[in-house]
Amino acid sequence: MNDTDPALLYPRHLAVLRARADEALARSGHDHLLIPSGRRHYQAFDDRDYPFAVNPHFKHWLPLTAVADSWLAYTPGQRPKVIYLQPRDYWHVVPDAPGGWWVEHVDVHVVRTPEEALPLLPGPAARCAILGEANSALGDYAPNNPAPALDYLHYQRSFKTPYELALMRMAQHRAARAHVAAEAAFRAGASEFEIHMAYCAAARQDATEVPYQNIVALNEHGAVLHYTELDRAPPTEPRSFLIDAGASHCGYAADITRTHASDHGGEFQAMIEAVDAAQQAMCAAVRAGADYRQLHLDAHLALMGVLREFGVLKASPEAALATGVSAAFFPHGLGHPIGLQVHDVAGLAASDRGGSIPRPEGHPYLRMTRVLEPGMVVTIEPGIYFIDMLLDELKGDGRADSVDWARVEAFRPYGGIRIEDDVACTEDAPENLTRPAFAA
Ligand code: GLY
Ligand code: MN
Ligand code: MN
């Protein structure tokens, strides 16, 4: 089967979503599934709207990310109905007429005002599972988000269809191209702001289109996990560059981090290469049956091995993990599910009937605790950082002897290292979605 053309893969994707919707409706006891695409949000006391973020359930069914006040209606046994708002509006560009690979597989009804959707919705409203935000309500049709349906659909969403994997691969290519442009800008001495602009230009996406705010951090800024400030002036001495930036394709996210050193022969470059090698081994462990919590703990040990090799850590990796010293250098989770949302739903879900799998004690930021199964896509994003606040805590509470502080000082000016790829679990060897996009 052709695994690259979304048009050929879409019918099978739609069949999977219909089957999931049948089961979700059986569980919640409703007759129809209704998904509003979402309504615009406005700033308080202002007529400025926020960037439109489509309901992820809607873009699961349809590759539409910019169509507000529209609906997907599904009744078991019938073709899905799409109520598509194409307003009469001379202030804004209106959405194109419905077109693309999805159109022939659904019944499309174009409406000119949001209210015109009302008589087209299946009823009565009380018989509908309506998934969406409260502000999407139309008449009696207010989102009720029944938990049995949502628990089921969110859990199942972890299992990507071949159509979804094809779109995710395309997002990777867009992001990889932009990462290459960003590295070139760094090497040319650009500021964070200029690198960000070079990234967006190469991705051909602006800041509202990429799936999360770009993290473009030079030097010590790499130690701020979510650094999004974008200095307008370049530093006098650019030493290091951490970039965590993605791209979107038809509503699917790529989430990629790379770290670069300006000095190819230096110690920081050597540490990047050691983290990269460790990260590749972690990616190779994305196998069906692997417990992601264990992968996270294994990552702590591997990263502490790197810090020992570079003389930063004096304790053993096992001792550093047990005493929490490792969390001062690696204070976030190994990764998370990714797909329609960069941090996709159900990373902690215990089953498709609800419940959650707790994080390991002492690891409050892990976003994925499930056992891996074929079809899941997760990020693998280990990091080593030199964060004053966390290191000061080690100094102050009796764990100072685990660390060679002179070596910390040597690395502090570089901020930190994170390497992040998106990896699909299969029946067999994992598919790293990210690396081939850089090689292409
Ligand atoms: N870019 C956010 C993350 O890596 O999770
Ligand atoms: Mn990231
Ligand atoms: Mn990530």
Coordinates of C-alpha atoms and ligand atoms in Angstrom, one line a residue:
M1 CA 0.0 0.0 0.0
N2 CA 1.2 3.5 -0.8
D3 CA 2.1 5.0 2.6
T4 CA 2.8 8.5 1.5
D5 CA -0.3 9.8 -0.3
P6 CA -2.8 11.1 2.2
A7 CA -5.6 10.9 -0.5
L8 CA -5.1 7.2 -0.8
L9 CA -4.8 6.6 2.9
Y10 CA -7.7 8.8 4.0
P11 CA -10.6 6.3 3.4
R12 CA -9.0 3.8 5.7
H13 CA -8.4 6.5 8.3
L14 CA -12.0 7.5 8.1
A15 CA -13.2 3.9 8.5
V16 CA -11.1 3.7 11.7
L17 CA -12.6 6.9 13.1
R18 CA -16.1 5.7 12.3
A19 CA -15.5 2.5 14.1
R20 CA -14.1 4.3 17.1
A21 CA -17.0 6.7 17.1
D22 CA -19.5 3.8 17.0
E23 CA -17.8 2.4 20.1
A24 CA -17.6 5.8 21.9
L25 CA -21.3 6.4 21.3
A26 CA -22.2 2.9 22.5
R27 CA -20.3 3.6 25.7
S28 CA -21.8 7.1 26.3
G29 CA -25.3 6.0 25.3
H30 CA -25.8 8.6 22.6
D31 CA -27.0 8.3 19.0
H32 CA -24.9 10.9 17.2
L33 CA -21.4 12.4 17.5
L34 CA -21.1 16.1 17.0
I35 CA -17.8 17.9 16.8
P36 CA -17.8 21.7 16.4
S37 CA -14.6 23.0 14.8
G38 CA -14.6 25.8 17.4
R39 CA -15.3 29.5 17.7
R40 CA -13.0 32.4 17.8
H41 CA -11.9 33.8 21.2
Y42 CA -11.5 37.5 21.8
Q43 CA -9.3 39.4 24.2
A44 CA -11.0 41.0 27.2
F45 CA -12.6 44.3 26.5
D46 CA -11.2 44.3 23.0
D47 CA -12.2 43.2 19.5
R48 CA -8.9 41.5 18.8
D49 CA -9.2 37.7 18.5
Y50 CA -6.6 35.2 19.6
P51 CA -5.1 32.9 16.9
F52 CA -7.7 30.3 16.0
A53 CA -7.0 26.9 17.5
V54 CA -9.3 24.3 15.9
N55 CA -10.9 21.6 18.0
P56 CA -8.4 18.6 17.8
H57 CA -11.3 16.2 17.4
F58 CA -12.4 18.1 14.3
K59 CA -9.0 18.0 12.7
H60 CA -8.7 14.3 13.4
W61 CA -11.6 13.8 11.0
L62 CA -10.8 16.5 8.5
P63 CA -7.5 18.2 7.4
L64 CA -9.0 21.6 8.2
T65 CA -7.4 23.9 10.7
A66 CA -8.7 27.3 9.9
V67 CA -12.5 26.8 9.5
A68 CA -14.4 28.2 12.5
D69 CA -18.1 27.6 13.4
S70 CA -18.3 24.4 11.4
W71 CA -19.4 20.9 12.4
L72 CA -18.7 17.3 11.9
A73 CA -21.8 15.2 12.5
Y74 CA -21.7 11.4 12.6
T75 CA -24.5 8.9 13.0
P76 CA -23.5 5.2 13.0
G77 CA -24.2 3.6 9.7
Q78 CA -24.4 6.9 7.8
R79 CA -21.8 9.0 5.9
P80 CA -20.3 11.7 8.0
K81 CA -21.8 15.1 7.5
V82 CA -19.7 18.2 7.4
I83 CA -21.4 21.5 7.9
Y84 CA -18.9 24.0 6.5
L85 CA -19.1 27.7 7.3
Q86 CA -18.1 29.9 4.4
P87 CA -19.4 33.3 5.5
R88 CA -20.3 36.3 3.4
D89 CA -17.6 38.5 4.7
Y90 CA -15.6 41.3 3.0
W91 CA -13.4 42.0 6.0
H92 CA -11.5 38.7 6.0
V93 CA -10.5 36.1 3.5
V94 CA -13.2 33.5 3.7
P95 CA -12.3 29.8 3.8
D96 CA -11.9 28.3 0.4
A97 CA -14.8 26.2 -1.0
P98 CA -14.6 22.7 0.4
G99 CA -11.9 20.9 -1.5
G100 CA -9.3 18.2 -1.1
W101 CA -9.1 14.5 -0.6
W102 CA -11.7 14.3 2.1
V103 CA -14.6 15.9 0.3
E104 CA -15.8 12.9 -1.7
H105 CA -16.0 10.8 1.5
V106 CA -18.5 12.9 3.4
D107 CA -21.7 14.9 2.8
V108 CA -20.8 18.6 2.7
H109 CA -23.3 21.3 3.5
V110 CA -22.0 24.9 3.1
V111 CA -23.6 27.5 5.3
R112 CA -23.2 31.3 5.3
T113 CA -23.8 32.0 9.0
P114 CA -23.1 29.9 12.1
E115 CA -26.9 29.7 12.9
E116 CA -27.6 28.1 9.5
A117 CA -26.0 25.0 10.9
L118 CA -28.7 24.5 13.5
P119 CA -31.4 22.8 11.3
L120 CA -28.7 20.5 9.8
L121 CA -27.6 19.0 13.1
P122 CA -29.1 15.6 13.9
G123 CA -31.3 15.7 16.9
P124 CA -32.6 16.0 19.4
A125 CA -29.6 17.6 21.1
A126 CA -30.0 15.4 24.2
R127 CA -29.2 12.3 22.0
C128 CA -25.9 13.8 20.9
A129 CA -22.4 13.4 22.3
I130 CA -21.0 16.9 21.6
L131 CA -17.2 17.2 21.9
G132 CA -15.9 20.7 22.2
E133 CA -15.4 23.9 24.1
A134 CA -18.3 25.6 25.9
N135 CA -18.2 28.6 23.6
S136 CA -19.1 26.4 20.6
A137 CA -22.7 26.0 21.8
L138 CA -25.3 26.6 19.2
G139 CA -29.0 26.7 20.4
D140 CA -29.6 23.6 22.4
Y141 CA -26.4 22.0 21.2
A142 CA -24.0 22.7 24.0
P143 CA -20.9 20.5 24.3
N144 CA -21.5 17.9 26.9
N145 CA -18.1 16.0 26.5
P146 CA -19.3 12.7 28.0
A147 CA -16.5 11.1 29.8
P148 CA -17.0 7.5 28.5
A149 CA -16.7 8.8 24.9
L150 CA -13.8 11.1 25.6
D151 CA -11.9 8.5 27.6
Y152 CA -12.3 6.1 24.8
L153 CA -11.5 8.5 21.9
H154 CA -8.5 10.1 23.7
Y155 CA -7.0 6.7 24.5
Q156 CA -7.5 5.4 21.0
R157 CA -6.0 8.5 19.5
S158 CA -2.6 7.3 20.6
F159 CA -2.8 4.7 17.8
K160 CA -2.0 6.6 14.7
T161 CA -3.4 5.4 11.3
P162 CA -1.1 5.2 8.3
Y163 CA -2.7 8.5 7.1
E164 CA -1.7 10.2 10.3
L165 CA 1.8 8.9 10.1
A166 CA 2.1 10.2 6.5
L167 CA 1.0 13.7 7.6
M168 CA 3.4 13.6 10.6
R169 CA 6.3 12.7 8.3
M170 CA 5.5 15.7 6.2
A171 CA 5.5 18.0 9.2
Q172 CA 9.0 16.6 10.0
H173 CA 10.3 17.6 6.6
R174 CA 9.1 21.1 7.0
A175 CA 10.6 21.4 10.5
A176 CA 13.9 19.8 9.5
R177 CA 14.4 22.2 6.6
A178 CA 13.8 25.1 9.0
H179 CA 16.3 23.7 11.6
V180 CA 18.9 23.6 8.9
A181 CA 18.2 27.3 8.1
A182 CA 18.3 28.2 11.8
E183 CA 21.7 26.6 12.3
A184 CA 23.1 28.5 9.4
A185 CA 21.8 31.7 10.8
F186 CA 23.4 30.9 14.2
R187 CA 26.7 30.2 12.5
A188 CA 26.4 33.5 10.7
G189 CA 26.2 35.4 14.0
A190 CA 22.5 36.1 14.0
S191 CA 20.5 37.1 17.1
E192 CA 17.8 34.9 18.6
F193 CA 15.1 37.0 16.9
E194 CA 16.8 36.7 13.6
I195 CA 17.3 33.0 13.9
H196 CA 13.6 32.7 14.8
M197 CA 12.7 34.6 11.6
A198 CA 15.0 32.5 9.5
Y199 CA 13.3 29.4 11.0
C200 CA 9.8 30.6 10.2
A201 CA 10.8 31.7 6.7
A202 CA 12.3 28.3 5.9
A203 CA 9.3 26.5 7.5
R204 CA 7.0 28.8 5.6
Q205 CA 5.0 29.1 8.8
D206 CA 4.6 32.0 11.1
A207 CA 4.5 32.0 14.9
T208 CA 0.8 31.3 15.0
E209 CA 1.1 28.3 12.6
V210 CA 3.9 26.4 14.2
P211 CA 2.6 23.9 16.8
Y212 CA 4.3 25.6 19.8
Q213 CA 6.3 28.7 20.5
N214 CA 9.8 28.4 19.2
I215 CA 12.6 28.1 21.8
V216 CA 15.7 29.8 20.3
A217 CA 18.3 30.1 23.0
L218 CA 21.9 31.2 22.8
N219 CA 24.5 30.6 25.5
E220 CA 23.1 30.6 29.1
H221 CA 19.6 30.9 27.8
G222 CA 19.7 27.2 26.9
A223 CA 19.3 26.6 30.7
V224 CA 15.8 28.0 30.7
L225 CA 13.6 25.1 29.6
H226 CA 10.9 27.1 27.9
Y227 CA 13.0 30.2 26.9
T228 CA 10.9 32.2 24.4
E229 CA 12.2 35.7 24.8
L230 CA 14.1 36.1 21.5
D231 CA 16.8 38.7 22.2
R232 CA 17.0 41.2 19.4
A233 CA 20.8 41.6 19.6
P234 CA 23.3 38.9 19.1
P235 CA 25.5 38.0 22.1
T236 CA 29.1 39.3 21.9
E237 CA 30.4 35.7 22.1
P238 CA 28.0 33.1 20.7
R239 CA 29.0 29.8 22.2
S240 CA 26.0 27.5 22.0
F241 CA 22.6 27.3 20.4
L242 CA 19.6 25.2 21.6
I243 CA 16.6 25.3 19.3
D244 CA 13.3 23.5 20.1
A245 CA 11.0 24.2 17.2
G246 CA 8.5 22.3 15.2
A247 CA 6.1 22.6 12.3
S248 CA 2.5 21.7 11.5
H249 CA 1.1 19.8 8.6
C250 CA -2.7 19.5 8.2
G251 CA -2.9 19.9 12.0
Y252 CA -0.2 17.4 12.9
A253 CA 2.8 18.5 14.9
A254 CA 6.5 17.9 14.7
D255 CA 8.5 18.7 17.8
I256 CA 12.3 18.7 17.3
T257 CA 15.2 20.0 19.4
R258 CA 18.9 20.3 18.4
T259 CA 21.8 21.8 20.2
H260 CA 24.9 23.3 18.4
A261 CA 28.3 24.5 19.6
S262 CA 30.2 27.3 17.8
D263 CA 33.5 25.5 18.6
H264 CA 33.5 22.2 16.7
G265 CA 36.5 21.0 18.6
G266 CA 35.5 22.0 22.1
E267 CA 34.3 20.1 25.1
F268 CA 30.7 21.3 24.8
Q269 CA 30.6 19.9 21.2
A270 CA 31.9 16.6 22.7
M271 CA 29.2 16.6 25.3
I272 CA 26.5 17.3 22.6
E273 CA 27.8 14.3 20.7
A274 CA 27.7 12.1 23.9
V275 CA 24.1 13.2 24.5
D276 CA 23.2 12.5 20.9
A277 CA 24.6 9.0 21.1
A278 CA 22.7 8.4 24.3
Q279 CA 19.5 9.8 22.7
Q280 CA 19.9 7.5 19.7
A281 CA 20.0 4.5 22.1
M282 CA 16.9 5.8 23.8
C283 CA 15.1 6.1 20.5
A284 CA 16.0 2.5 19.7
A285 CA 14.3 1.4 22.9
V286 CA 10.9 2.7 21.7
R287 CA 9.6 -0.9 21.3
A288 CA 6.2 -2.4 21.9
G289 CA 5.9 -3.6 25.5
A290 CA 8.4 -1.1 26.8
D291 CA 7.2 0.9 29.8
Y292 CA 7.8 4.6 29.1
R293 CA 8.4 5.2 32.8
Q294 CA 11.3 2.8 32.7
L295 CA 12.7 4.5 29.6
H296 CA 12.6 7.8 31.5
L297 CA 14.5 6.3 34.5
D298 CA 17.0 4.7 32.1
A299 CA 17.5 8.1 30.5
H300 CA 18.5 9.5 33.9
L301 CA 21.1 6.8 34.3
A302 CA 22.5 7.3 30.7
L303 CA 22.7 11.1 31.1
M304 CA 24.4 10.8 34.5
G305 CA 26.9 8.5 32.7
V306 CA 27.6 11.4 30.3
L307 CA 28.1 13.8 33.2
R308 CA 30.5 11.4 34.9
E309 CA 32.4 11.0 31.7
F310 CA 32.9 14.8 31.5
G311 CA 33.8 15.0 35.2
V312 CA 30.8 17.0 36.3
L313 CA 29.3 14.2 38.4
K314 CA 31.3 12.6 41.1
A315 CA 28.6 10.2 42.4
S316 CA 27.5 7.1 40.5
P317 CA 24.6 7.5 38.1
E318 CA 22.5 5.1 40.3
A319 CA 23.3 7.2 43.4
A320 CA 22.5 10.4 41.5
L321 CA 19.1 9.0 40.5
A322 CA 18.3 7.8 44.0
T323 CA 19.2 11.1 45.7
G324 CA 17.5 13.3 43.2
V325 CA 20.8 14.8 42.0
S326 CA 20.1 13.6 38.5
A327 CA 16.8 15.7 38.4
A328 CA 18.8 18.9 39.0
F329 CA 20.6 18.3 35.6
F330 CA 17.6 16.6 33.8
P331 CA 14.5 18.2 35.4
H332 CA 11.9 17.4 32.8
G333 CA 10.4 14.2 31.4
L334 CA 11.9 12.1 28.6
G335 CA 9.0 13.0 26.3
H336 CA 5.4 12.8 25.6
P337 CA 2.9 11.5 23.0
I338 CA 2.6 13.7 19.9
G339 CA 0.1 14.0 17.1
L340 CA -2.7 16.4 16.7
Q341 CA -1.3 18.2 19.7
V342 CA 2.3 18.7 20.4
H343 CA 1.6 17.3 23.9
D344 CA -1.0 14.8 22.8
V345 CA -3.7 13.6 25.1
A346 CA -3.8 10.4 27.1
G347 CA -0.1 10.1 28.0
L348 CA -1.0 9.0 31.5
A349 CA -4.2 7.1 30.6
A350 CA -4.6 3.7 32.3
S351 CA -7.2 2.4 29.9
D352 CA -9.9 3.5 27.4
R353 CA -12.3 3.6 30.3
G354 CA -10.4 6.2 32.3
G355 CA -8.0 6.2 35.2
S356 CA -4.4 7.3 35.1
I357 CA -1.0 5.7 35.6
P358 CA 1.0 7.6 38.2
R359 CA 4.4 9.0 37.5
P360 CA 7.4 7.6 39.3
E361 CA 7.9 9.3 42.6
G362 CA 10.2 12.3 42.3
H363 CA 9.4 12.8 38.5
P364 CA 6.5 15.2 38.5
Y365 CA 6.9 16.4 34.9
L366 CA 6.8 13.2 33.0
R367 CA 4.0 13.4 30.5
M368 CA 3.9 9.7 29.4
T369 CA 3.5 6.7 31.7
R370 CA 2.0 4.1 29.4
V371 CA 3.4 1.0 28.0
L372 CA 4.3 1.5 24.3
E373 CA 2.3 -0.2 21.6
P374 CA 2.5 -0.2 17.9
G375 CA 1.0 3.0 16.3
M376 CA 2.0 5.3 19.2
V377 CA 4.3 8.2 18.5
V378 CA 6.3 9.7 21.3
T379 CA 9.1 12.2 21.6
I380 CA 12.5 11.2 23.0
E381 CA 14.1 14.4 24.4
P382 CA 16.8 13.9 27.0
G383 CA 18.6 16.9 28.2
I384 CA 21.4 18.1 30.4
Y385 CA 21.2 21.7 31.8
F386 CA 23.2 23.9 34.1
I387 CA 20.4 25.7 35.9
D388 CA 21.5 27.9 38.8
M389 CA 18.3 27.6 40.8
L390 CA 18.4 23.8 40.9
L391 CA 22.2 23.6 41.4
D392 CA 22.0 26.0 44.3
E393 CA 19.5 23.6 45.9
L394 CA 22.1 20.8 45.7
K395 CA 24.7 23.1 47.2
G396 CA 22.5 24.1 50.0
D397 CA 21.1 20.7 51.1
G398 CA 24.0 18.5 51.7
R399 CA 24.3 16.9 48.2
A400 CA 27.1 19.2 47.1
D401 CA 29.7 16.5 47.2
S402 CA 28.1 14.6 44.3
V403 CA 29.2 17.3 41.9
D404 CA 32.5 18.8 40.8
W405 CA 31.6 22.5 40.9
A406 CA 34.6 23.7 38.9
R407 CA 33.4 21.5 36.0
V408 CA 29.9 23.0 36.4
E409 CA 31.4 26.4 36.1
A410 CA 33.1 25.3 32.9
F411 CA 29.8 24.3 31.3
R412 CA 27.5 27.0 32.7
P413 CA 28.2 29.5 29.9
Y414 CA 26.7 27.0 27.4
G415 CA 23.3 26.7 29.2
G416 CA 22.3 23.2 28.3
I417 CA 21.8 20.4 25.7
R418 CA 18.6 18.9 24.5
I419 CA 18.2 16.5 21.6
E420 CA 14.6 15.6 20.6
D421 CA 13.2 13.3 17.9
D422 CA 9.7 12.0 17.3
V423 CA 9.6 8.2 17.2
A424 CA 6.9 5.9 16.1
C425 CA 6.5 2.5 17.8
T426 CA 5.9 -0.3 15.4
E427 CA 5.5 -4.1 15.6
D428 CA 9.2 -4.3 15.1
A429 CA 12.1 -1.7 15.0
P430 CA 11.0 1.8 15.8
E431 CA 10.6 4.4 13.1
N432 CA 12.5 7.6 13.9
L433 CA 10.3 10.2 12.0
T434 CA 12.8 13.0 12.5
R435 CA 16.3 11.8 11.4
P436 CA 15.4 10.9 7.9
A437 CA 13.9 14.3 7.4
F438 CA 17.3 15.9 8.1
A439 CA 19.0 13.4 5.8
A440 CA 16.6 14.1 2.9
Ligands
GLY1 N1 8.6 21.8 22.7 C1 8.0 21.4 23.9 C2 8.4 20.1 24.2 O1 9.5 19.6 23.7 O2 7.8 19.3 24.8
MN2 MN 10.3 20.2 21.9
MN3 MN 8.7 17.7 23.2

